[in-house]
Amino acid sequence: MNTQVIIDTAKAMVAGNKGLLAMDESNPTCNKRFAALGIPQNEETRRAYREMIVDTPGLGESISGAILFDETIRQQKKDGTPIVKAIIDAGIIPGIKVDMGAKDMAGHPGEKITEGLDGLRDRLIGYYEMGARFAKWRAVITLGDVIPSRGCIEANAHALARYASLCQEAGLAPIVEPEVLMDGKHSLDRCFKVTEEVLHTVFNQLYKQGVILEGMILKPNMVLPGLSCPEQESLDDVADKTVNCLMRAVPAAVPGIAFLSGGQSAELASARLNAMNVRFKSRLPWALAFSFARAIQQPALEIWQGKEINVPKAQHVLYHRAKCNQAARRGEYNEED
Ligand code: 13P
């Protein structure tokens, strides 16, 4: 294992106030987003959509890495250029989602366990050869009256650490993503408590399994009130709770924390990231960055509509959202944007 290479990759993923673009929706998820807008759901449309994204002029100014799905890493642009080459030529590091999805957890009603460890060592070797230099694995924690259970949190943390260790062995920097979902009516404080417990459990497993913290990126949820909670706290309250939670649980050796957006609007995700950096950036050991899918893509997808003629406009909006999040990393995001 070349430790320094992995550490350099992780550092590069959060350098220059840039962030990650998650464009790794599985086929069912991508199809669901297309269906909601009446866009045809097939391989060619998914390919054209991803080509539109990676061809966005200037995307590399604010995006350090792009997370791909298995189908996409094997695809080419219409002119035959491999998508991976287009990404590298844009100055962006290619990454790959390697989990096989969150499945119902046996004996744990309402909870999920992420699958994909079997055969992962060989798949990682294949992805490295295809050009990927980092990977992603998402664990899902659902909040309810009596969940999450310790069993669910521990099983997911264990799987995340096993995945992360395999990635580093293969020369890939792992993105470790434990997502506490926004769905539900839980309070901000409940999300804080659960997120804190989840992160402690994850870092305990990462330690036990010998993962090099300097060579990984944490991708957590922001600490937020549930979507249907009547009390929705201010930007500053969310920023304070999120950063306080992370300070308790994330070792200083981790180079960067890149949030998922989780279903927040593009504007709110940028505004919350901005508030965190305005209030805390100068005294944090790690970078506070982004690894958004919907909060960067959704406005562009709505304009694209599956039509070639809309490509330049959609790219313009995608470029803009990516830039907004770079500004949010500096604490200079303008909420009207
Ligand atoms: P969202 O930003 O849409 O939550 O997606 C991030 C992601 O990669 C989820 O795994």
mmCIF file of C-alpha atoms and ligand atoms in Angstrom:
data_model
loop_
_atom_site.group_PDB
_atom_site.id
_atom_site.type_symbol
_atom_site.label_atom_id
_atom_site.label_comp_id
_atom_site.label_asym_id
_atom_site.label_seq_id
_atom_site.Cartn_x
_atom_site.Cartn_y
_atom_site.Cartn_z
ATOM 1 C CA MET A 1 0.000 0.000 0.000
ATOM 2 C CA ASN A 2 1.371 3.439 -0.902
ATOM 3 C CA THR A 3 0.070 5.431 2.026
ATOM 4 C CA GLN A 4 1.357 8.772 0.804
ATOM 5 C CA VAL A 5 -0.556 8.504 -2.474
ATOM 6 C CA ILE A 6 -3.834 7.897 -0.644
ATOM 7 C CA ILE A 7 -3.158 10.796 1.708
ATOM 8 C CA ASP A 8 -2.359 13.057 -1.253
ATOM 9 C CA THR A 9 -5.612 12.037 -2.970
ATOM 10 C CA ALA A 10 -7.688 12.776 0.132
ATOM 11 C CA LYS A 11 -5.993 16.169 0.484
ATOM 12 C CA ALA A 12 -6.562 16.987 -3.187
ATOM 13 C CA MET A 13 -10.266 16.161 -2.806
ATOM 14 C CA VAL A 14 -10.735 19.124 -0.468
ATOM 15 C CA ALA A 15 -8.023 21.487 -1.782
ATOM 16 C CA GLY A 16 -8.674 24.916 -3.322
ATOM 17 C CA ASN A 17 -12.045 25.358 -1.631
ATOM 18 C CA LYS A 18 -13.378 22.830 -4.109
ATOM 19 C CA GLY A 19 -15.734 19.958 -3.409
ATOM 20 C CA LEU A 20 -17.075 16.727 -4.796
ATOM 21 C CA LEU A 21 -19.860 16.187 -7.263
ATOM 22 C CA ALA A 22 -21.814 13.022 -6.526
ATOM 23 C CA MET A 23 -23.143 11.798 -9.888
ATOM 24 C CA ASP A 24 -23.270 8.160 -8.822
ATOM 25 C CA GLU A 25 -27.017 7.568 -8.699
ATOM 26 C CA SER A 26 -27.755 3.893 -9.248
ATOM 27 C CA ASN A 27 -29.885 3.136 -12.322
ATOM 28 C CA PRO A 28 -33.122 2.892 -10.285
ATOM 29 C CA THR A 29 -32.417 6.202 -8.496
ATOM 30 C CA CYS A 30 -31.403 7.988 -11.699
ATOM 31 C CA ASN A 31 -34.490 6.617 -13.451
ATOM 32 C CA LYS A 32 -36.691 7.828 -10.595
ATOM 33 C CA ARG A 33 -35.316 11.376 -10.937
ATOM 34 C CA PHE A 34 -35.781 11.230 -14.724
ATOM 35 C CA ALA A 35 -39.327 9.851 -14.391
ATOM 36 C CA ALA A 36 -40.351 12.737 -12.120
ATOM 37 C CA LEU A 37 -39.527 15.116 -15.010
ATOM 38 C CA GLY A 38 -40.852 12.944 -17.832
ATOM 39 C CA ILE A 39 -37.341 12.158 -19.135
ATOM 40 C CA PRO A 40 -36.965 8.719 -20.800
ATOM 41 C CA GLN A 41 -35.345 6.184 -18.495
ATOM 42 C CA ASN A 42 -32.776 4.177 -20.428
ATOM 43 C CA GLU A 43 -29.039 3.680 -20.723
ATOM 44 C CA GLU A 44 -28.602 6.170 -23.555
ATOM 45 C CA THR A 45 -30.398 8.964 -21.699
ATOM 46 C CA ARG A 46 -28.360 8.323 -18.557
ATOM 47 C CA ARG A 47 -25.202 8.414 -20.682
ATOM 48 C CA ALA A 48 -26.196 11.663 -22.374
ATOM 49 C CA TYR A 49 -27.010 13.213 -19.012
ATOM 50 C CA ARG A 50 -23.641 12.288 -17.544
ATOM 51 C CA GLU A 51 -21.898 13.551 -20.691
ATOM 52 C CA MET A 52 -23.679 16.879 -20.270
ATOM 53 C CA ILE A 53 -22.392 17.087 -16.687
ATOM 54 C CA VAL A 54 -18.740 16.220 -17.333
ATOM 55 C CA ASP A 55 -18.587 18.522 -20.352
ATOM 56 C CA THR A 56 -19.688 21.550 -18.349
ATOM 57 C CA PRO A 57 -17.137 24.259 -19.179
ATOM 58 C CA GLY A 58 -15.079 25.295 -16.149
ATOM 59 C CA LEU A 59 -16.460 22.595 -13.837
ATOM 60 C CA GLY A 60 -12.943 21.814 -12.581
ATOM 61 C CA GLU A 61 -12.672 25.318 -11.117
ATOM 62 C CA SER A 62 -14.888 24.293 -8.211
ATOM 63 C CA ILE A 63 -15.161 20.500 -8.397
ATOM 64 C CA SER A 64 -12.185 18.411 -7.264
ATOM 65 C CA GLY A 65 -13.664 14.960 -7.746
ATOM 66 C CA ALA A 66 -16.669 13.303 -9.376
ATOM 67 C CA ILE A 67 -18.237 10.140 -7.979
ATOM 68 C CA LEU A 68 -19.422 7.815 -10.733
ATOM 69 C CA PHE A 69 -21.733 4.812 -10.866
ATOM 70 C CA ASP A 70 -20.515 1.501 -12.310
ATOM 71 C CA GLU A 71 -22.451 2.041 -15.557
ATOM 72 C CA THR A 72 -20.935 5.499 -16.106
ATOM 73 C CA ILE A 73 -17.282 4.608 -15.485
ATOM 74 C CA ARG A 74 -17.572 2.184 -18.427
ATOM 75 C CA GLN A 75 -19.287 4.653 -20.798
ATOM 76 C CA GLN A 76 -18.031 6.965 -23.515
ATOM 77 C CA LYS A 77 -19.103 10.354 -24.761
ATOM 78 C CA LYS A 78 -20.905 10.460 -28.100
ATOM 79 C CA ASP A 79 -17.570 11.175 -29.833
ATOM 80 C CA GLY A 80 -16.037 8.022 -28.302
ATOM 81 C CA THR A 81 -13.998 9.698 -25.550
ATOM 82 C CA PRO A 82 -14.230 7.667 -22.340
ATOM 83 C CA ILE A 83 -16.166 9.570 -19.657
ATOM 84 C CA VAL A 84 -13.249 8.959 -17.258
ATOM 85 C CA LYS A 85 -10.838 10.653 -19.674
ATOM 86 C CA ALA A 86 -13.156 13.634 -20.039
ATOM 87 C CA ILE A 87 -13.211 13.987 -16.250
ATOM 88 C CA ILE A 88 -9.434 13.772 -15.911
ATOM 89 C CA ASP A 89 -8.980 16.267 -18.778
ATOM 90 C CA ALA A 90 -11.258 18.675 -16.877
ATOM 91 C CA GLY A 91 -8.839 18.510 -13.920
ATOM 92 C CA ILE A 92 -11.251 16.423 -11.844
ATOM 93 C CA ILE A 93 -10.372 13.204 -9.990
ATOM 94 C CA PRO A 94 -12.610 10.260 -10.925
ATOM 95 C CA GLY A 95 -14.200 8.320 -8.065
ATOM 96 C CA ILE A 96 -16.568 5.375 -7.891
ATOM 97 C CA LYS A 97 -19.506 4.285 -5.740
ATOM 98 C CA VAL A 98 -18.748 0.710 -4.692
ATOM 99 C CA ASP A 99 -21.529 -0.227 -2.292
ATOM 100 C CA MET A 100 -24.374 -2.373 -3.612
ATOM 101 C CA GLY A 101 -27.101 -0.424 -1.888
ATOM 102 C CA ALA A 102 -28.824 -0.250 1.494
ATOM 103 C CA LYS A 103 -31.073 -3.287 1.990
ATOM 104 C CA ASP A 104 -33.625 -4.163 4.676
ATOM 105 C CA MET A 105 -31.748 -5.425 7.725
ATOM 106 C CA ALA A 106 -32.886 -8.826 8.964
ATOM 107 C CA GLY A 107 -34.424 -8.713 12.431
ATOM 108 C CA HIS A 108 -34.450 -4.890 12.409
ATOM 109 C CA PRO A 109 -37.784 -3.594 11.077
ATOM 110 C CA GLY A 110 -37.450 -0.208 9.382
ATOM 111 C CA GLU A 111 -33.645 -0.291 9.318
ATOM 112 C CA LYS A 112 -31.095 -0.800 6.531
ATOM 113 C CA ILE A 113 -27.718 -2.426 6.156
ATOM 114 C CA THR A 114 -25.482 -1.608 3.203
ATOM 115 C CA GLU A 115 -24.281 -4.568 1.158
ATOM 116 C CA GLY A 116 -21.305 -5.010 -1.157
ATOM 117 C CA LEU A 117 -18.322 -6.360 0.785
ATOM 118 C CA ASP A 118 -18.226 -9.764 -0.944
ATOM 119 C CA GLY A 119 -15.803 -9.586 -3.865
ATOM 120 C CA LEU A 120 -14.996 -5.945 -3.125
ATOM 121 C CA ARG A 121 -11.206 -6.448 -3.155
ATOM 122 C CA ASP A 122 -11.313 -7.582 -6.798
ATOM 123 C CA ARG A 123 -13.805 -4.918 -7.846
ATOM 124 C CA LEU A 124 -11.568 -2.209 -6.359
ATOM 125 C CA ILE A 125 -8.595 -3.459 -8.376
ATOM 126 C CA GLY A 126 -10.759 -3.222 -11.505
ATOM 127 C CA TYR A 127 -11.933 0.296 -10.737
ATOM 128 C CA TYR A 128 -8.372 1.463 -10.044
ATOM 129 C CA GLU A 129 -7.357 0.154 -13.463
ATOM 130 C CA MET A 130 -10.266 2.085 -14.998
ATOM 131 C CA GLY A 131 -8.889 5.303 -13.454
ATOM 132 C CA ALA A 132 -10.764 5.708 -10.165
ATOM 133 C CA ARG A 133 -8.647 7.140 -7.352
ATOM 134 C CA PHE A 134 -11.258 7.309 -4.612
ATOM 135 C CA ALA A 135 -14.422 5.422 -3.685
ATOM 136 C CA LYS A 136 -17.699 5.890 -1.836
ATOM 137 C CA TRP A 137 -19.821 3.686 0.419
ATOM 138 C CA ARG A 138 -23.077 4.965 1.921
ATOM 139 C CA ALA A 139 -24.618 3.643 5.113
ATOM 140 C CA VAL A 140 -28.167 4.711 5.943
ATOM 141 C CA ILE A 141 -29.464 5.343 9.450
ATOM 142 C CA THR A 142 -33.212 5.891 9.790
ATOM 143 C CA LEU A 143 -34.734 7.783 12.712
ATOM 144 C CA GLY A 144 -37.989 6.684 14.305
ATOM 145 C CA ASP A 145 -39.534 6.336 17.749
ATOM 146 C CA VAL A 146 -37.466 3.256 18.616
ATOM 147 C CA ILE A 147 -34.763 3.333 15.956
ATOM 148 C CA PRO A 148 -31.868 3.440 15.213
ATOM 149 C CA SER A 149 -30.855 0.340 17.158
ATOM 150 C CA ARG A 150 -27.302 -0.324 18.315
ATOM 151 C CA GLY A 151 -27.357 -3.404 16.101
ATOM 152 C CA CYS A 152 -27.954 -1.318 12.983
ATOM 153 C CA ILE A 153 -25.417 1.365 13.881
ATOM 154 C CA GLU A 154 -22.704 -1.167 14.716
ATOM 155 C CA ALA A 155 -23.267 -3.364 11.664
ATOM 156 C CA ASN A 156 -23.120 -0.354 9.325
ATOM 157 C CA ALA A 157 -20.042 1.096 11.047
ATOM 158 C CA HIS A 158 -18.294 -2.253 10.809
ATOM 159 C CA ALA A 159 -19.063 -2.517 7.086
ATOM 160 C CA LEU A 160 -17.869 1.063 6.465
ATOM 161 C CA ALA A 161 -14.551 0.310 8.149
ATOM 162 C CA ARG A 162 -14.065 -2.954 6.249
ATOM 163 C CA TYR A 163 -14.776 -1.123 2.998
ATOM 164 C CA ALA A 164 -12.419 1.732 3.901
ATOM 165 C CA SER A 165 -9.591 -0.627 4.737
ATOM 166 C CA LEU A 166 -9.998 -2.507 1.443
ATOM 167 C CA CYS A 167 -9.979 0.806 -0.465
ATOM 168 C CA GLN A 168 -6.719 1.903 1.091
ATOM 169 C CA GLU A 169 -5.154 -1.482 0.328
ATOM 170 C CA ALA A 170 -6.128 -0.933 -3.335
ATOM 171 C CA GLY A 171 -4.696 2.618 -3.439
ATOM 172 C CA LEU A 172 -8.073 4.377 -3.334
ATOM 173 C CA ALA A 173 -9.046 7.054 -0.789
ATOM 174 C CA PRO A 174 -12.370 6.039 0.796
ATOM 175 C CA ILE A 175 -15.283 8.399 1.312
ATOM 176 C CA VAL A 176 -16.934 7.119 4.478
ATOM 177 C CA GLU A 177 -20.609 8.078 4.348
ATOM 178 C CA PRO A 178 -22.845 7.390 7.327
ATOM 179 C CA GLU A 179 -26.097 9.211 6.489
ATOM 180 C CA VAL A 180 -28.635 9.936 9.218
ATOM 181 C CA LEU A 181 -31.748 10.565 7.123
ATOM 182 C CA MET A 182 -33.731 13.807 7.259
ATOM 183 C CA ASP A 183 -37.089 12.036 6.934
ATOM 184 C CA GLY A 184 -39.320 12.212 10.001
ATOM 185 C CA LYS A 185 -40.546 14.642 12.604
ATOM 186 C CA HIS A 186 -37.545 14.388 14.950
ATOM 187 C CA SER A 187 -36.007 17.499 16.488
ATOM 188 C CA LEU A 188 -32.619 19.053 15.784
ATOM 189 C CA ASP A 189 -31.403 17.787 19.177
ATOM 190 C CA ARG A 190 -32.417 14.214 18.384
ATOM 191 C CA CYS A 191 -30.510 14.375 15.099
ATOM 192 C CA PHE A 192 -27.511 15.727 17.028
ATOM 193 C CA LYS A 193 -27.561 12.836 19.519
ATOM 194 C CA VAL A 194 -27.967 10.138 16.887
ATOM 195 C CA THR A 195 -25.350 11.654 14.559
ATOM 196 C CA GLU A 196 -22.895 11.907 17.456
ATOM 197 C CA GLU A 197 -23.452 8.261 18.393
ATOM 198 C CA VAL A 198 -23.142 7.109 14.788
ATOM 199 C CA LEU A 199 -19.910 9.041 14.213
ATOM 200 C CA HIS A 200 -18.327 7.775 17.431
ATOM 201 C CA THR A 201 -19.186 4.214 16.453
ATOM 202 C CA VAL A 202 -17.835 4.690 12.926
ATOM 203 C CA PHE A 203 -14.528 6.186 14.088
ATOM 204 C CA ASN A 204 -14.165 3.471 16.698
ATOM 205 C CA GLN A 205 -14.476 0.842 13.955
ATOM 206 C CA LEU A 206 -12.141 2.747 11.632
ATOM 207 C CA TYR A 207 -9.577 2.769 14.446
ATOM 208 C CA LYS A 208 -10.025 -0.907 15.272
ATOM 209 C CA GLN A 209 -9.605 -1.874 11.632
ATOM 210 C CA GLY A 210 -6.501 0.244 11.087
ATOM 211 C CA VAL A 211 -7.884 2.739 8.578
ATOM 212 C CA ILE A 212 -5.509 5.646 7.954
ATOM 213 C CA LEU A 213 -7.561 8.664 8.923
ATOM 214 C CA GLU A 214 -5.309 11.041 6.955
ATOM 215 C CA GLY A 215 -6.243 9.134 3.793
ATOM 216 C CA MET A 216 -10.047 9.307 3.924
ATOM 217 C CA ILE A 217 -12.889 11.798 3.652
ATOM 218 C CA LEU A 218 -15.930 11.761 5.931
ATOM 219 C CA LYS A 219 -19.255 12.381 4.211
ATOM 220 C CA PRO A 220 -21.848 12.989 6.921
ATOM 221 C CA ASN A 221 -25.302 14.500 7.069
ATOM 222 C CA MET A 222 -25.648 18.011 8.418
ATOM 223 C CA VAL A 223 -27.336 18.049 11.838
ATOM 224 C CA LEU A 224 -30.888 19.081 10.913
ATOM 225 C CA PRO A 225 -34.425 18.908 12.282
ATOM 226 C CA GLY A 226 -36.567 16.241 10.571
ATOM 227 C CA LEU A 227 -38.291 17.355 7.369
ATOM 228 C CA SER A 228 -41.697 17.234 9.052
ATOM 229 C CA CYS A 229 -40.584 18.685 12.393
ATOM 230 C CA PRO A 230 -42.661 21.842 13.044
ATOM 231 C CA GLU A 231 -39.632 23.695 14.378
ATOM 232 C CA GLN A 232 -37.069 24.475 11.674
ATOM 233 C CA GLU A 233 -34.037 26.173 13.201
ATOM 234 C CA SER A 234 -32.081 29.063 11.681
ATOM 235 C CA LEU A 235 -28.977 28.716 9.529
ATOM 236 C CA ASP A 236 -26.775 29.699 12.455
ATOM 237 C CA ASP A 237 -28.367 27.150 14.816
ATOM 238 C CA VAL A 238 -27.903 24.389 12.265
ATOM 239 C CA ALA A 239 -24.300 25.482 11.678
ATOM 240 C CA ASP A 240 -23.537 25.514 15.418
ATOM 241 C CA LYS A 241 -25.101 22.120 16.106
ATOM 242 C CA THR A 242 -23.471 20.488 13.102
ATOM 243 C CA VAL A 243 -19.989 21.762 13.845
ATOM 244 C CA ASN A 244 -20.289 21.064 17.588
ATOM 245 C CA CYS A 245 -21.313 17.502 16.837
ATOM 246 C CA LEU A 246 -18.418 16.998 14.413
ATOM 247 C CA MET A 247 -15.913 18.514 16.850
ATOM 248 C CA ARG A 248 -16.915 15.930 19.427
ATOM 249 C CA ALA A 249 -16.631 12.956 17.130
ATOM 250 C CA VAL A 250 -14.252 13.508 14.192
ATOM 251 C CA PRO A 251 -10.496 13.188 14.814
ATOM 252 C CA ALA A 252 -8.326 16.098 13.682
ATOM 253 C CA ALA A 253 -6.295 13.727 11.469
ATOM 254 C CA VAL A 254 -9.164 13.543 8.953
ATOM 255 C CA PRO A 255 -8.358 16.066 6.181
ATOM 256 C CA GLY A 256 -11.887 16.853 5.129
ATOM 257 C CA ILE A 257 -15.572 16.586 5.847
ATOM 258 C CA ALA A 258 -17.704 16.741 2.702
ATOM 259 C CA PHE A 259 -21.421 16.920 3.460
ATOM 260 C CA LEU A 260 -24.164 15.164 1.547
ATOM 261 C CA SER A 261 -27.192 17.325 0.769
ATOM 262 C CA GLY A 262 -29.788 14.679 1.634
ATOM 263 C CA GLY A 263 -32.773 16.326 -0.033
ATOM 264 C CA GLN A 264 -32.261 19.939 1.085
ATOM 265 C CA SER A 265 -32.810 22.519 -1.636
ATOM 266 C CA ALA A 266 -29.702 23.626 -3.495
ATOM 267 C CA GLU A 267 -29.893 27.086 -1.937
ATOM 268 C CA LEU A 268 -30.367 25.877 1.629
ATOM 269 C CA ALA A 269 -27.510 23.374 1.388
ATOM 270 C CA SER A 270 -25.174 26.151 0.190
ATOM 271 C CA ALA A 271 -26.428 28.606 2.822
ATOM 272 C CA ARG A 272 -25.914 26.117 5.665
ATOM 273 C CA LEU A 273 -22.418 25.175 4.507
ATOM 274 C CA ASN A 274 -21.662 28.867 4.217
ATOM 275 C CA ALA A 275 -22.882 29.581 7.762
ATOM 276 C CA MET A 276 -20.596 26.849 9.123
ATOM 277 C CA ASN A 277 -17.569 28.284 7.364
ATOM 278 C CA VAL A 278 -18.394 31.873 8.317
ATOM 279 C CA ARG A 279 -18.637 30.935 11.985
ATOM 280 C CA PHE A 280 -15.956 28.259 12.371
ATOM 281 C CA LYS A 281 -13.584 27.942 9.419
ATOM 282 C CA SER A 282 -10.586 29.607 11.055
ATOM 283 C CA ARG A 283 -10.611 27.271 14.056
ATOM 284 C CA LEU A 284 -11.341 23.861 12.581
ATOM 285 C CA PRO A 285 -8.790 21.075 12.060
ATOM 286 C CA TRP A 286 -10.517 19.753 8.917
ATOM 287 C CA ALA A 287 -11.942 21.367 5.784
ATOM 288 C CA LEU A 288 -15.727 21.707 5.671
ATOM 289 C CA ALA A 289 -16.605 20.901 2.079
ATOM 290 C CA PHE A 290 -19.410 19.401 0.018
ATOM 291 C CA SER A 291 -20.154 16.191 -1.808
ATOM 292 C CA PHE A 292 -23.601 17.027 -3.104
ATOM 293 C CA ALA A 293 -25.677 15.198 -5.667
ATOM 294 C CA ARG A 294 -29.141 16.741 -5.698
ATOM 295 C CA ALA A 295 -28.029 20.164 -4.367
ATOM 296 C CA ILE A 296 -25.760 20.584 -7.409
ATOM 297 C CA GLN A 297 -27.561 18.580 -10.077
ATOM 298 C CA GLN A 298 -31.275 19.082 -9.519
ATOM 299 C CA PRO A 299 -31.635 22.628 -10.940
ATOM 300 C CA ALA A 300 -29.632 21.585 -14.024
ATOM 301 C CA LEU A 301 -31.615 18.375 -14.486
ATOM 302 C CA GLU A 302 -34.849 20.342 -14.424
ATOM 303 C CA ILE A 303 -33.570 22.560 -17.235
ATOM 304 C CA TRP A 304 -31.982 19.771 -19.282
ATOM 305 C CA GLN A 305 -35.214 17.741 -19.578
ATOM 306 C CA GLY A 306 -33.401 15.139 -21.681
ATOM 307 C CA LYS A 307 -33.073 17.551 -24.633
ATOM 308 C CA GLU A 308 -29.841 18.344 -26.480
ATOM 309 C CA ILE A 309 -30.994 21.910 -27.099
ATOM 310 C CA ASN A 310 -31.085 22.594 -23.350
ATOM 311 C CA VAL A 311 -27.500 21.443 -22.721
ATOM 312 C CA PRO A 312 -25.777 24.869 -22.606
ATOM 313 C CA LYS A 313 -28.392 26.320 -20.214
ATOM 314 C CA ALA A 314 -28.263 23.266 -17.952
ATOM 315 C CA GLN A 315 -24.463 23.383 -17.902
ATOM 316 C CA HIS A 316 -24.583 27.056 -16.999
ATOM 317 C CA VAL A 317 -26.797 26.308 -13.979
ATOM 318 C CA LEU A 318 -24.654 23.332 -12.935
ATOM 319 C CA TYR A 319 -21.520 25.480 -13.119
ATOM 320 C CA HIS A 320 -23.261 28.150 -11.068
ATOM 321 C CA ARG A 321 -24.337 25.784 -8.253
ATOM 322 C CA ALA A 322 -20.851 24.283 -8.070
ATOM 323 C CA LYS A 323 -19.395 27.800 -7.814
ATOM 324 C CA CYS A 324 -21.936 28.731 -5.119
ATOM 325 C CA ASN A 325 -20.701 25.841 -3.005
ATOM 326 C CA GLN A 326 -17.098 26.845 -3.536
ATOM 327 C CA ALA A 327 -18.088 30.310 -2.288
ATOM 328 C CA ALA A 328 -19.800 28.639 0.693
ATOM 329 C CA ARG A 329 -16.524 26.920 1.543
ATOM 330 C CA ARG A 330 -14.929 30.350 1.759
ATOM 331 C CA GLY A 331 -17.878 31.703 3.751
ATOM 332 C CA GLU A 332 -18.675 34.072 0.882
ATOM 333 C CA TYR A 333 -21.913 32.616 -0.500
ATOM 334 C CA ASN A 334 -24.593 35.154 -1.328
ATOM 335 C CA GLU A 335 -27.974 33.763 -0.315
ATOM 336 C CA GLU A 336 -29.671 35.323 -3.314
ATOM 337 C CA ASP A 337 -27.630 33.084 -5.612
HETATM 338 P P1 13P B 1 -27.341 14.015 -2.016
HETATM 339 O O1 13P B 1 -26.423 15.201 -1.945
HETATM 340 O O2 13P B 1 -28.409 14.133 -3.058
HETATM 341 O O3 13P B 1 -27.848 13.610 -0.656
HETATM 342 O O4 13P B 1 -26.470 12.791 -2.494
HETATM 343 C C1 13P B 1 -25.238 12.620 -1.946
HETATM 344 C C2 13P B 1 -24.849 11.216 -2.059
HETATM 345 O O5 13P B 1 -23.901 10.884 -2.712
HETATM 346 C C3 13P B 1 -25.653 10.215 -1.363
HETATM 347 O O6 13P B 1 -24.935 9.022 -1.283
#
